[in-house]
Amino acid sequence: MKRYNINSFIDKESGKKITEFIVFEKDNKCLIFNKYSGHIILLDSNYLKTFENEKIPKELFRRLESRGFVENHNEHFCNNACDVLPEFFMVDLTNKCNMHCKYCLRNVGSSNKSISKSMIVDICKYISKYCEREHLLNVSIQPWGGEPLLELESILLMKKLIKPVGTKVHFSVETNGILLTQKTIDKLYDNQIAIGISIDGFSKVHDSQRVFDCGKATHNIVEKNLLLAKEKYKDKLGTITTVTKNNSKYIEEILEYFACELKLKNVKFNFVHKSMFSDCEELCLSNDEISDAELRMLNKIVELNEKGYHISEHNIKVKIKNLLFREYSDICHSKGCCGGKKMIVFDMMGNIYPCELTDTPTENIGNIYDKSSLISTVNKASRNRDYFIPKKANVCETCEWYVFCQGGCTVRAISCGKRPPEIDMVECAVNKALYPALVELILTKPRIINLLLGFEAL
Ligand SMILES: C[S@@+](CC[C@H](N)C(=O)[O-])C[C@H]1O[C@@H](n2cnc3c(N)ncnc32)[C@H](O)[C@@H]1O
Ligand code: SF4
Ligand code: SF4
């Protein structure tokens, strides 16, 4: 695939200035990308001559104008931060866990605490009132842990209590799968609570990192329960795989196992990051290993789809949407980290955090019993907490993917001891490898892009 820049020029037809943009070209097709607005246009390569001659046909000019390629629609560097309007809420129900994963980011086991019923009632009231006051149409709630299914009754109570007038509420839990008996699956399903099961691959790799406290393997139980849950949830069942040094070399085999044996359609792969509470540095991958694993993952997913296994990976799907539609669709990956602004986490005392930081009390930005509204609390924190300082390194200045990435995940940067504004190197490595590969896929295999998205976009 060829990649080159076209400098800004004055269009001789309209007299307007067309901004600098990047051209990706392959097989007589090209994708032009405006790194300031994040918009793309797909064109036949013949159109490139019109750029050389600096004479843009009317119809193309209209497309360029509507996509922010005409200068007065642009700002010099992306000013694309998300607005403060939280819509995704996690509630920390417990720091207890029935497992002991080698990389766990939670402070599990240090104290065995679960949330009280009265605190659940108060947090649910707080969320409901906020939704009604802000007239939100959609919000997502995720009871969190530790292992959230240890507190099943609290989850069901939350489901019953959060019913704001005029707001559609989507509930989900991420679970290690150990407690997913038929009875529990039925309760969750009947209450319309979506589930994501953490599984790190087939037994050899899963059991090297996801184990019981005593060190005993968990894969047998997780796989059995996952298949049980799949009977009920069908293709709506999601999984989360944490990629480490142990399993990254088997990424193709893991995807094959997920697609062909477990018949999964919606998977998510997250790279492990350092934890403040487990000694897992040796499980973390180098930047080159991350780029390599990400590309191997994409290639395997394409291969499986070409063979008729319609498996899609969540983060890849979000990034295809970023490229094609330039819409905000993800708290972490569409407009950089939107922790606090779009996502809030409550701890067991009703304290408010901008993301999954409830084990780090210094990151607390407020409490549900404060007089100020949630939006004022976040606005105040965004003025005086370094969590909210925009992240940018010198490499970001010329990076075409800044509009989406904006320095990556703040929690991951913090967990690696890098106080913002330092960037998150995991997301950097993923984006630098993945976005160009996705552009090539858009140009060469539109059918696969449609399959990964689950609808006809191209
Ligand atoms: C903290 S757990 C809580 C829910 C549940 N106990 C579970 O394991 O699914 C949520 C997710 O975070 C992942 N996770 C834990 N520690 C991590 C780390 N250091 N880096 C990346 N992901 C991690 C887990 O594998 C799991 O998929
Ligand atoms: S099951 Fe979840 S909470 Fe428990 S140790 Fe593993 S990652 Fe941590
Ligand atoms: S991919 Fe890397 S260089 Fe580009 S914006 Fe993200 S962190 Fe900065």
Coordinates of N, CA and C in Angstrom, one line a residue, residues 67-273:
R67 N -16.7 16.8 4.9 CA -15.8 16.0 5.8 C -14.6 16.8 6.4
G68 N -14.7 18.1 6.3 CA -13.7 18.9 7.0 C -12.4 19.0 6.3
F69 N -12.4 18.8 5.0 CA -11.1 18.9 4.2 C -10.9 20.3 3.7
V70 N -11.9 21.2 3.9 CA -11.8 22.6 3.4 C -11.4 23.4 4.6
E71 N -10.4 24.3 4.5 CA -9.7 24.8 5.6 C -10.5 25.4 6.7
N72 N -11.5 26.2 6.4 CA -12.2 26.9 7.5 C -13.0 25.9 8.4
H73 N -13.0 24.7 8.0 CA -13.7 23.7 8.9 C -12.7 23.1 9.9
N74 N -11.5 23.5 9.8 CA -10.5 22.8 10.6 C -9.8 23.7 11.7
E75 N -9.3 23.0 12.7 CA -8.5 23.7 13.6 C -7.1 23.2 13.4
H76 N -6.1 23.9 13.8 CA -4.7 23.4 13.4 C -4.4 22.0 14.0
F77 N -4.6 21.9 15.3 CA -4.4 20.5 15.9 C -5.7 20.1 16.5
C78 N -6.0 18.9 16.5 CA -7.3 18.4 16.9 C -7.7 18.9 18.3
N79 N -8.8 19.5 18.3 CA -9.4 19.9 19.6 C -10.7 19.1 19.8
N80 N -10.5 17.9 20.2 CA -11.5 16.9 20.0 C -11.9 16.2 21.3
A81 N -11.6 16.9 22.4 CA -11.9 16.2 23.7 C -13.4 16.0 23.9
C82 N -13.7 14.9 24.6 CA -15.1 14.6 24.8 C -15.7 15.5 25.8
D83 N -17.0 15.8 25.7 CA -17.7 16.7 26.6 C -17.9 15.9 28.0
V84 N -18.2 16.7 29.0 CA -18.4 16.1 30.3 C -19.9 15.7 30.4
L85 N -20.2 14.5 30.2 CA -21.6 14.0 30.4 C -21.5 12.5 30.6
P86 N -21.2 12.1 31.9 CA -21.0 10.6 32.1 C -22.2 9.8 31.7
E87 N -21.9 8.6 31.1 CA -23.0 7.8 30.6 C -22.7 6.3 30.9
F88 N -21.5 6.0 31.4 CA -21.1 4.6 31.7 C -20.7 4.6 33.2
F89 N -21.3 3.8 34.0 CA -21.1 3.8 35.5 C -20.7 2.4 35.9
M90 N -19.6 2.3 36.6 CA -19.2 1.0 37.3 C -19.4 1.2 38.8
V91 N -19.9 0.1 39.4 CA -20.1 0.2 40.8 C -19.3 -1.0 41.4
D92 N -18.3 -0.6 42.3 CA -17.4 -1.6 42.9 C -18.2 -2.3 44.0
L93 N -18.6 -3.6 43.7 CA -19.4 -4.3 44.7 C -18.6 -5.0 45.8
T94 N -17.4 -5.4 45.4 CA -16.6 -6.2 46.3 C -15.1 -6.2 45.8
N95 N -14.2 -6.3 46.8 CA -12.8 -6.6 46.3 C -12.5 -8.1 46.7
K96 N -13.5 -8.8 47.0 CA -13.3 -10.3 47.2 C -13.2 -11.0 45.8
C97 N -12.5 -12.0 45.7 CA -12.5 -12.8 44.5 C -12.2 -14.3 44.9
N98 N -12.8 -15.2 44.1 CA -12.6 -16.6 44.3 C -11.5 -17.1 43.4
M99 N -10.8 -16.2 42.7 CA -9.6 -16.6 41.9 C -8.5 -15.7 42.3
H100 N -7.3 -16.0 41.8 CA -6.1 -15.2 42.1 C -5.3 -15.2 40.8
C101 N -5.7 -14.3 39.8 CA -5.0 -14.3 38.6 C -3.6 -13.6 38.8
K102 N -2.7 -14.0 38.0 CA -1.3 -13.6 38.2 C -1.1 -12.1 37.9
Y103 N -2.0 -11.5 37.2 CA -1.8 -10.1 36.8 C -2.8 -9.2 37.4
C104 N -3.6 -9.6 38.3 CA -4.8 -8.9 38.7 C -4.5 -7.4 39.1
L105 N -5.3 -6.5 38.5 CA -5.2 -5.1 38.7 C -5.9 -4.6 40.0
R106 N -6.7 -5.5 40.6 CA -7.5 -5.2 41.8 C -6.7 -5.6 43.0
N107 N -6.9 -4.9 44.1 CA -6.3 -5.3 45.4 C -7.1 -6.4 46.0
V108 N -7.3 -7.5 45.3 CA -8.1 -8.6 45.9 C -7.4 -9.3 47.0
G109 N -8.2 -9.6 48.0 CA -7.6 -10.4 49.1 C -7.0 -9.6 50.2
S110 N -6.6 -8.3 50.0 CA -6.0 -7.6 51.1 C -7.0 -7.3 52.2
S111 N -8.2 -7.0 51.8 CA -9.3 -6.9 52.8 C -10.5 -7.5 52.1
N112 N -11.3 -8.1 52.9 CA -12.5 -8.8 52.3 C -13.7 -8.0 52.4
K113 N -13.9 -7.0 51.6 CA -15.0 -6.1 51.8 C -16.0 -6.2 50.6
S114 N -17.3 -6.1 51.0 CA -18.3 -6.0 50.0 C -19.2 -4.8 50.3
I115 N -19.9 -4.3 49.3 CA -20.7 -3.1 49.5 C -21.9 -3.4 50.4
S116 N -22.4 -2.4 51.2 CA -23.6 -2.6 52.0 C -24.8 -2.4 51.1
K117 N -26.0 -2.9 51.6 CA -27.2 -2.8 50.9 C -27.6 -1.3 50.9
S118 N -27.4 -0.6 52.0 CA -27.8 0.8 52.0 C -27.0 1.7 51.1
M119 N -25.7 1.3 50.9 CA -24.9 2.1 49.9 C -25.4 1.8 48.5
I120 N -25.7 0.6 48.2 CA -26.3 0.3 46.9 C -27.5 1.2 46.6
V121 N -28.4 1.2 47.6 CA -29.6 2.0 47.4 C -29.2 3.5 47.1
D122 N -28.3 4.0 47.9 CA -27.9 5.4 47.7 C -27.2 5.7 46.4
I123 N -26.4 4.8 45.9 CA -25.7 5.0 44.6 C -26.7 4.9 43.5
C124 N -27.6 3.9 43.6 CA -28.7 3.7 42.6 C -29.5 5.0 42.5
K125 N -29.9 5.6 43.6 CA -30.7 6.8 43.6 C -29.9 7.9 43.0
Y126 N -28.6 8.0 43.3 CA -27.7 9.1 42.8 C -27.7 8.9 41.2
I127 N -27.5 7.7 40.7 CA -27.4 7.5 39.3 C -28.7 7.9 38.6
S128 N -29.8 7.4 39.2 CA -31.1 7.6 38.6 C -31.5 9.1 38.5
K129 N -31.2 9.8 39.6 CA -31.5 11.2 39.7 C -30.7 12.0 38.6
Y130 N -29.4 11.6 38.5 CA -28.5 12.2 37.6 C -29.1 12.0 36.1
C131 N -29.5 10.8 35.8 CA -30.0 10.5 34.5 C -31.2 11.4 34.1
E132 N -32.1 11.5 35.1 CA -33.3 12.2 34.9 C -33.0 13.7 34.8
R133 N -32.1 14.2 35.7 CA -31.8 15.7 35.6 C -31.2 16.0 34.2
E134 N -30.3 15.1 33.7 CA -29.6 15.4 32.5 C -30.4 14.9 31.2
H135 N -31.6 14.3 31.4 CA -32.4 13.8 30.3 C -31.6 12.9 29.4
L136 N -30.9 12.0 30.0 CA -30.1 11.0 29.2 C -31.0 10.0 28.6
L137 N -30.7 9.7 27.4 CA -31.5 8.6 26.7 C -31.0 7.2 26.9
N138 N -29.7 7.1 27.0 CA -29.0 5.8 27.2 C -27.9 5.9 28.2
V139 N -27.9 4.9 29.1 CA -26.7 4.8 30.0 C -26.3 3.3 30.2
S140 N -25.1 3.0 30.5 CA -24.7 1.7 30.8 C -24.2 1.6 32.2
I141 N -24.6 0.4 32.9 CA -24.2 0.2 34.3 C -23.4 -1.1 34.3
Q142 N -22.3 -1.1 35.0 CA -21.6 -2.4 35.2 C -21.2 -2.6 36.7
P143 N -21.9 -3.5 37.3 CA -21.5 -3.9 38.7 C -20.1 -4.6 38.5
W144 N -19.2 -4.2 39.4 CA -17.8 -4.6 39.2 C -17.2 -5.2 40.4
G145 N -16.0 -5.8 40.3 CA -15.3 -6.4 41.4 C -13.8 -6.4 41.2
G146 N -13.1 -7.2 41.9 CA -13.3 -8.5 42.4 C -14.2 -9.3 41.5
E147 N -14.7 -10.3 42.1 CA -15.7 -11.1 41.3 C -17.1 -10.7 41.6
P148 N -17.7 -10.0 40.6 CA -19.1 -9.4 40.9 C -20.1 -10.5 41.2
L149 N -20.0 -11.7 40.7 CA -21.0 -12.7 40.9 C -21.0 -13.2 42.3
L150 N -20.0 -12.9 43.1 CA -20.1 -13.2 44.6 C -21.2 -12.3 45.2
E151 N -21.6 -11.3 44.5 CA -22.6 -10.4 45.1 C -23.8 -10.3 44.1
L152 N -24.2 -11.5 43.7 CA -25.3 -11.6 42.8 C -26.6 -10.8 43.2
E153 N -26.9 -11.0 44.5 CA -28.1 -10.3 45.0 C -28.0 -8.8 44.9
S154 N -26.8 -8.3 45.1 CA -26.6 -6.8 44.9 C -26.8 -6.4 43.5
I155 N -26.3 -7.3 42.6 CA -26.5 -6.9 41.1 C -28.0 -6.9 40.8
L156 N -28.7 -7.8 41.3 CA -30.1 -7.9 41.0 C -30.9 -6.7 41.6
L157 N -30.4 -6.3 42.8 CA -31.0 -5.2 43.5 C -30.8 -3.9 42.7
M158 N -29.5 -3.8 42.2 CA -29.2 -2.6 41.3 C -30.1 -2.5 40.1
K159 N -30.3 -3.7 39.5 CA -31.1 -3.8 38.3 C -32.6 -3.3 38.6
K160 N -33.0 -3.7 39.8 CA -34.4 -3.3 40.2 C -34.5 -1.8 40.5
L161 N -33.4 -1.2 41.1 CA -33.5 0.2 41.6 C -33.1 1.2 40.5
I162 N -32.3 0.9 39.6 CA -31.9 1.9 38.6 C -32.9 1.9 37.4
K163 N -33.9 2.7 37.6 CA -35.0 2.8 36.5 C -35.4 4.2 36.3
P164 N -34.4 5.1 35.8 CA -34.7 6.5 35.6 C -35.8 6.7 34.5
V165 N -36.7 7.6 34.7 CA -37.7 7.9 33.7 C -37.1 8.5 32.5
G166 N -37.4 7.9 31.3 CA -36.9 8.4 30.1 C -35.5 8.0 29.7
T167 N -34.9 7.1 30.5 CA -33.5 6.7 30.1 C -33.5 5.2 29.9
K168 N -32.9 4.7 28.8 CA -32.7 3.3 28.6 C -31.5 2.8 29.3
V169 N -31.5 1.8 30.2 CA -30.4 1.4 31.0 C -29.9 0.0 30.5
H170 N -28.6 0.0 30.1 CA -28.0 -1.3 29.7 C -27.1 -1.8 30.8
F171 N -27.4 -3.0 31.2 CA -26.6 -3.6 32.3 C -25.7 -4.7 31.8
S172 N -24.5 -4.7 32.3 CA -23.6 -5.8 32.0 C -22.6 -6.2 33.1
V173 N -22.1 -7.4 33.1 CA -21.1 -7.8 34.1 C -20.0 -8.5 33.4
E174 N -18.8 -8.3 33.9 CA -17.6 -9.1 33.5 C -17.3 -10.0 34.6
T175 N -17.2 -11.3 34.3 CA -17.1 -12.3 35.3 C -16.0 -13.3 35.0
N176 N -15.4 -13.9 36.0 CA -14.4 -15.0 35.8 C -15.1 -16.3 35.4
G177 N -16.4 -16.3 35.5 CA -17.2 -17.5 35.0 C -17.3 -18.6 36.0
I178 N -16.6 -18.6 37.2 CA -16.6 -19.7 38.1 C -18.1 -20.0 38.7
L179 N -18.8 -18.9 38.9 CA -20.1 -19.1 39.6 C -21.3 -19.1 38.6
L180 N -21.0 -19.3 37.3 CA -22.1 -19.3 36.3 C -22.8 -20.6 36.3
T181 N -23.6 -20.9 37.3 CA -24.4 -22.1 37.2 C -25.6 -21.8 36.4
Q182 N -26.4 -22.9 36.0 CA -27.6 -22.6 35.2 C -28.5 -21.7 35.9
K183 N -28.7 -21.8 37.2 CA -29.6 -20.9 37.9 C -29.2 -19.5 37.9
T184 N -27.9 -19.2 38.0 CA -27.4 -17.8 37.9 C -27.5 -17.3 36.5
I185 N -27.2 -18.1 35.5 CA -27.3 -17.7 34.1 C -28.7 -17.3 33.9
D186 N -29.7 -18.1 34.3 CA -31.1 -17.8 34.1 C -31.5 -16.5 34.7
K187 N -31.0 -16.3 36.0 CA -31.4 -15.0 36.7 C -30.8 -13.8 35.9
L188 N -29.6 -13.9 35.5 CA -28.9 -12.8 34.8 C -29.7 -12.6 33.4
Y189 N -29.9 -13.6 32.7 CA -30.6 -13.5 31.4 C -32.0 -12.9 31.5
D190 N -32.7 -13.5 32.5 CA -34.1 -13.0 32.7 C -34.1 -11.5 33.1
N191 N -33.1 -11.1 33.7 CA -33.0 -9.6 34.1 C -32.3 -8.8 33.1
Q192 N -32.1 -9.3 31.9 CA -31.5 -8.6 30.8 C -30.1 -8.0 31.2
I193 N -29.3 -8.8 31.8 CA -28.0 -8.4 32.2 C -27.0 -9.1 31.3
A194 N -26.3 -8.4 30.4 CA -25.3 -9.0 29.5 C -24.1 -9.5 30.3
I195 N -23.5 -10.5 29.7 CA -22.3 -11.0 30.4 C -21.1 -11.1 29.5
G196 N -19.9 -10.8 30.0 CA -18.6 -11.0 29.4 C -17.8 -11.9 30.3
I197 N -17.3 -13.0 29.7 CA -16.6 -14.0 30.5 C -15.1 -13.9 30.2
S198 N -14.3 -13.8 31.3 CA -12.8 -13.7 31.1 C -12.3 -15.1 30.9
I199 N -11.6 -15.3 29.7 CA -11.0 -16.5 29.4 C -9.8 -16.2 28.5
D200 N -8.6 -16.7 29.0 CA -7.4 -16.3 28.3 C -6.9 -17.3 27.3
G201 N -7.8 -18.2 26.8 CA -7.4 -19.1 25.7 C -7.8 -20.5 26.1
F202 N -7.1 -21.5 25.5 CA -7.3 -22.9 25.8 C -6.6 -23.2 27.2
S203 N -6.8 -24.5 27.7 CA -6.4 -24.7 29.1 C -4.9 -24.4 29.3
K204 N -4.0 -24.8 28.4 CA -2.6 -24.6 28.7 C -2.2 -23.2 29.0
V205 N -2.8 -22.2 28.2 CA -2.4 -20.8 28.4 C -3.3 -20.2 29.5
H206 N -4.6 -20.5 29.5 CA -5.5 -19.9 30.5 C -5.0 -20.3 31.9
D207 N -4.7 -21.6 32.1 CA -4.3 -22.0 33.4 C -2.9 -21.6 33.8
S208 N -2.2 -21.0 32.9 CA -0.8 -20.5 33.3 C -1.0 -19.1 34.0
Q209 N -2.2 -18.5 34.0 CA -2.3 -17.2 34.6 C -3.6 -17.0 35.3
R210 N -4.7 -17.7 35.0 CA -6.0 -17.5 35.7 C -6.2 -18.8 36.6
V211 N -5.9 -18.6 37.9 CA -5.9 -19.8 38.8 C -6.7 -19.5 40.1
F212 N -7.0 -20.5 40.8 CA -7.6 -20.3 42.1 C -6.5 -19.9 43.1
D213 N -6.9 -19.4 44.2 CA -5.9 -18.9 45.3 C -4.9 -20.0 45.6
C214 N -5.3 -21.3 45.6 CA -4.4 -22.3 45.9 C -3.5 -22.7 44.7
G215 N -3.7 -22.0 43.6 CA -2.9 -22.3 42.4 C -3.5 -23.3 41.4
K216 N -4.7 -23.9 41.8 CA -5.3 -24.9 41.0 C -5.9 -24.3 39.7
A217 N -5.9 -25.1 38.7 CA -6.4 -24.6 37.4 C -7.9 -24.3 37.4
T218 N -8.3 -23.4 36.5 CA -9.7 -23.0 36.5 C -10.4 -23.2 35.1
H219 N -9.6 -23.6 34.1 CA -10.1 -23.6 32.7 C -11.3 -24.5 32.5
N220 N -11.2 -25.7 33.1 CA -12.2 -26.7 33.0 C -13.6 -26.1 33.3
I221 N -13.6 -25.5 34.5 CA -14.9 -24.9 35.0 C -15.3 -23.8 34.1
V222 N -14.4 -22.9 33.8 CA -14.7 -21.7 33.0 C -15.3 -22.1 31.6
E223 N -14.6 -23.1 31.0 CA -15.1 -23.5 29.7 C -16.5 -24.1 29.7
K224 N -16.7 -25.0 30.8 CA -18.0 -25.7 30.9 C -19.1 -24.6 31.1
N225 N -18.8 -23.6 32.0 CA -19.9 -22.6 32.3 C -20.1 -21.7 31.1
L226 N -19.0 -21.4 30.4 CA -19.2 -20.6 29.2 C -20.1 -21.2 28.2
L227 N -19.9 -22.5 28.0 CA -20.8 -23.2 27.0 C -22.2 -23.2 27.5
L228 N -22.4 -23.3 28.8 CA -23.7 -23.3 29.4 C -24.4 -21.9 29.2
A229 N -23.6 -20.9 29.4 CA -24.1 -19.5 29.2 C -24.4 -19.2 27.7
K230 N -23.6 -19.9 26.9 CA -23.8 -19.6 25.4 C -25.1 -20.2 24.9
E231 N -25.5 -21.3 25.6 CA -26.8 -21.9 25.2 C -27.9 -20.8 25.4
K232 N -27.8 -20.0 26.4 CA -28.8 -19.0 26.7 C -28.6 -17.7 25.9
Y233 N -27.4 -17.2 26.0 CA -27.1 -15.9 25.4 C -26.8 -16.0 23.9
K234 N -26.6 -17.2 23.4 CA -26.3 -17.3 22.0 C -25.1 -16.4 21.6
D235 N -25.3 -15.7 20.4 CA -24.2 -14.9 19.9 C -24.0 -13.6 20.7
K236 N -24.8 -13.3 21.6 CA -24.7 -12.1 22.4 C -23.6 -12.3 23.5
L237 N -23.2 -13.5 23.7 CA -22.2 -13.7 24.8 C -20.8 -13.1 24.3
G238 N -20.2 -12.4 25.3 CA -18.9 -11.8 25.0 C -17.8 -12.5 25.8
T239 N -16.6 -12.3 25.4 CA -15.5 -12.8 26.2 C -14.4 -11.8 26.3
I240 N -13.6 -11.8 27.3 CA -12.4 -10.9 27.5 C -11.2 -11.8 27.7
T241 N -10.2 -11.5 26.8 CA -8.9 -12.3 26.9 C -7.8 -11.3 27.3
T242 N -7.1 -11.6 28.3 CA -5.9 -10.7 28.7 C -4.7 -11.3 28.0
V243 N -4.1 -10.5 27.2 CA -2.9 -11.0 26.4 C -1.6 -10.7 27.2
T244 N -0.8 -11.7 27.4 CA 0.4 -11.6 28.2 C 1.5 -12.3 27.4
K245 N 2.7 -12.3 28.0 CA 3.8 -13.1 27.4 C 3.5 -14.5 27.3
N246 N 2.6 -15.1 28.2 CA 2.3 -16.5 28.2 C 1.5 -16.9 27.0
N247 N 0.5 -16.0 26.6 CA -0.5 -16.5 25.6 C -0.3 -15.8 24.3
S248 N 0.5 -14.7 24.2 CA 0.6 -13.9 23.0 C 1.1 -14.8 21.8
K249 N 2.0 -15.7 22.1 CA 2.5 -16.5 21.0 C 1.5 -17.5 20.4
Y250 N 0.5 -17.7 21.2 CA -0.6 -18.6 20.7 C -1.8 -17.9 20.2
I251 N -1.7 -16.6 19.8 CA -2.9 -15.9 19.5 C -3.7 -16.5 18.4
E252 N -3.1 -17.0 17.4 CA -3.8 -17.7 16.3 C -4.6 -18.9 16.8
E253 N -3.9 -19.7 17.6 CA -4.5 -21.0 18.1 C -5.7 -20.6 19.0
I254 N -5.5 -19.5 19.8 CA -6.6 -19.1 20.7 C -7.8 -18.7 19.9
L255 N -7.5 -17.9 18.8 CA -8.7 -17.4 18.0 C -9.4 -18.6 17.4
E256 N -8.6 -19.6 16.9 CA -9.1 -20.8 16.3 C -10.0 -21.5 17.3
Y257 N -9.5 -21.7 18.5 CA -10.2 -22.4 19.6 C -11.6 -21.6 19.8
F258 N -11.5 -20.3 19.9 CA -12.7 -19.5 20.2 C -13.7 -19.6 19.1
A259 N -13.2 -19.5 17.8 CA -14.2 -19.5 16.7 C -14.7 -20.9 16.3
C260 N -13.8 -21.9 16.3 CA -14.1 -23.2 15.8 C -14.7 -24.1 16.9
E261 N -14.1 -24.1 18.1 CA -14.6 -25.0 19.1 C -15.7 -24.3 20.0
L262 N -15.4 -23.1 20.5 CA -16.4 -22.5 21.3 C -17.5 -21.8 20.5
K263 N -17.3 -21.6 19.2 CA -18.2 -20.9 18.3 C -18.6 -19.5 18.8
L264 N -17.5 -18.8 19.3 CA -17.8 -17.4 19.8 C -17.8 -16.5 18.6
K265 N -18.6 -15.4 18.8 CA -18.6 -14.4 17.7 C -18.1 -13.1 18.1
N266 N -18.2 -12.8 19.5 CA -17.8 -11.5 20.0 C -16.7 -11.6 21.0
V267 N -15.5 -11.3 20.7 CA -14.4 -11.5 21.7 C -13.7 -10.1 21.8
K268 N -13.0 -10.0 22.9 CA -12.3 -8.8 23.2 C -10.9 -9.2 23.7
F269 N -9.8 -8.7 23.2 CA -8.5 -8.9 23.6 C -7.9 -7.7 24.2
N270 N -7.4 -7.7 25.5 CA -6.8 -6.5 26.1 C -5.4 -6.9 26.5
F271 N -4.4 -6.0 26.2 CA -3.1 -6.3 26.6 C -2.9 -6.1 28.1
V272 N -2.2 -7.0 28.8 CA -2.0 -6.9 30.2 C -1.1 -5.6 30.4
H273 N -1.4 -4.9 31.5 CA -0.5 -3.8 31.9 C -0.1 -4.0 33.4

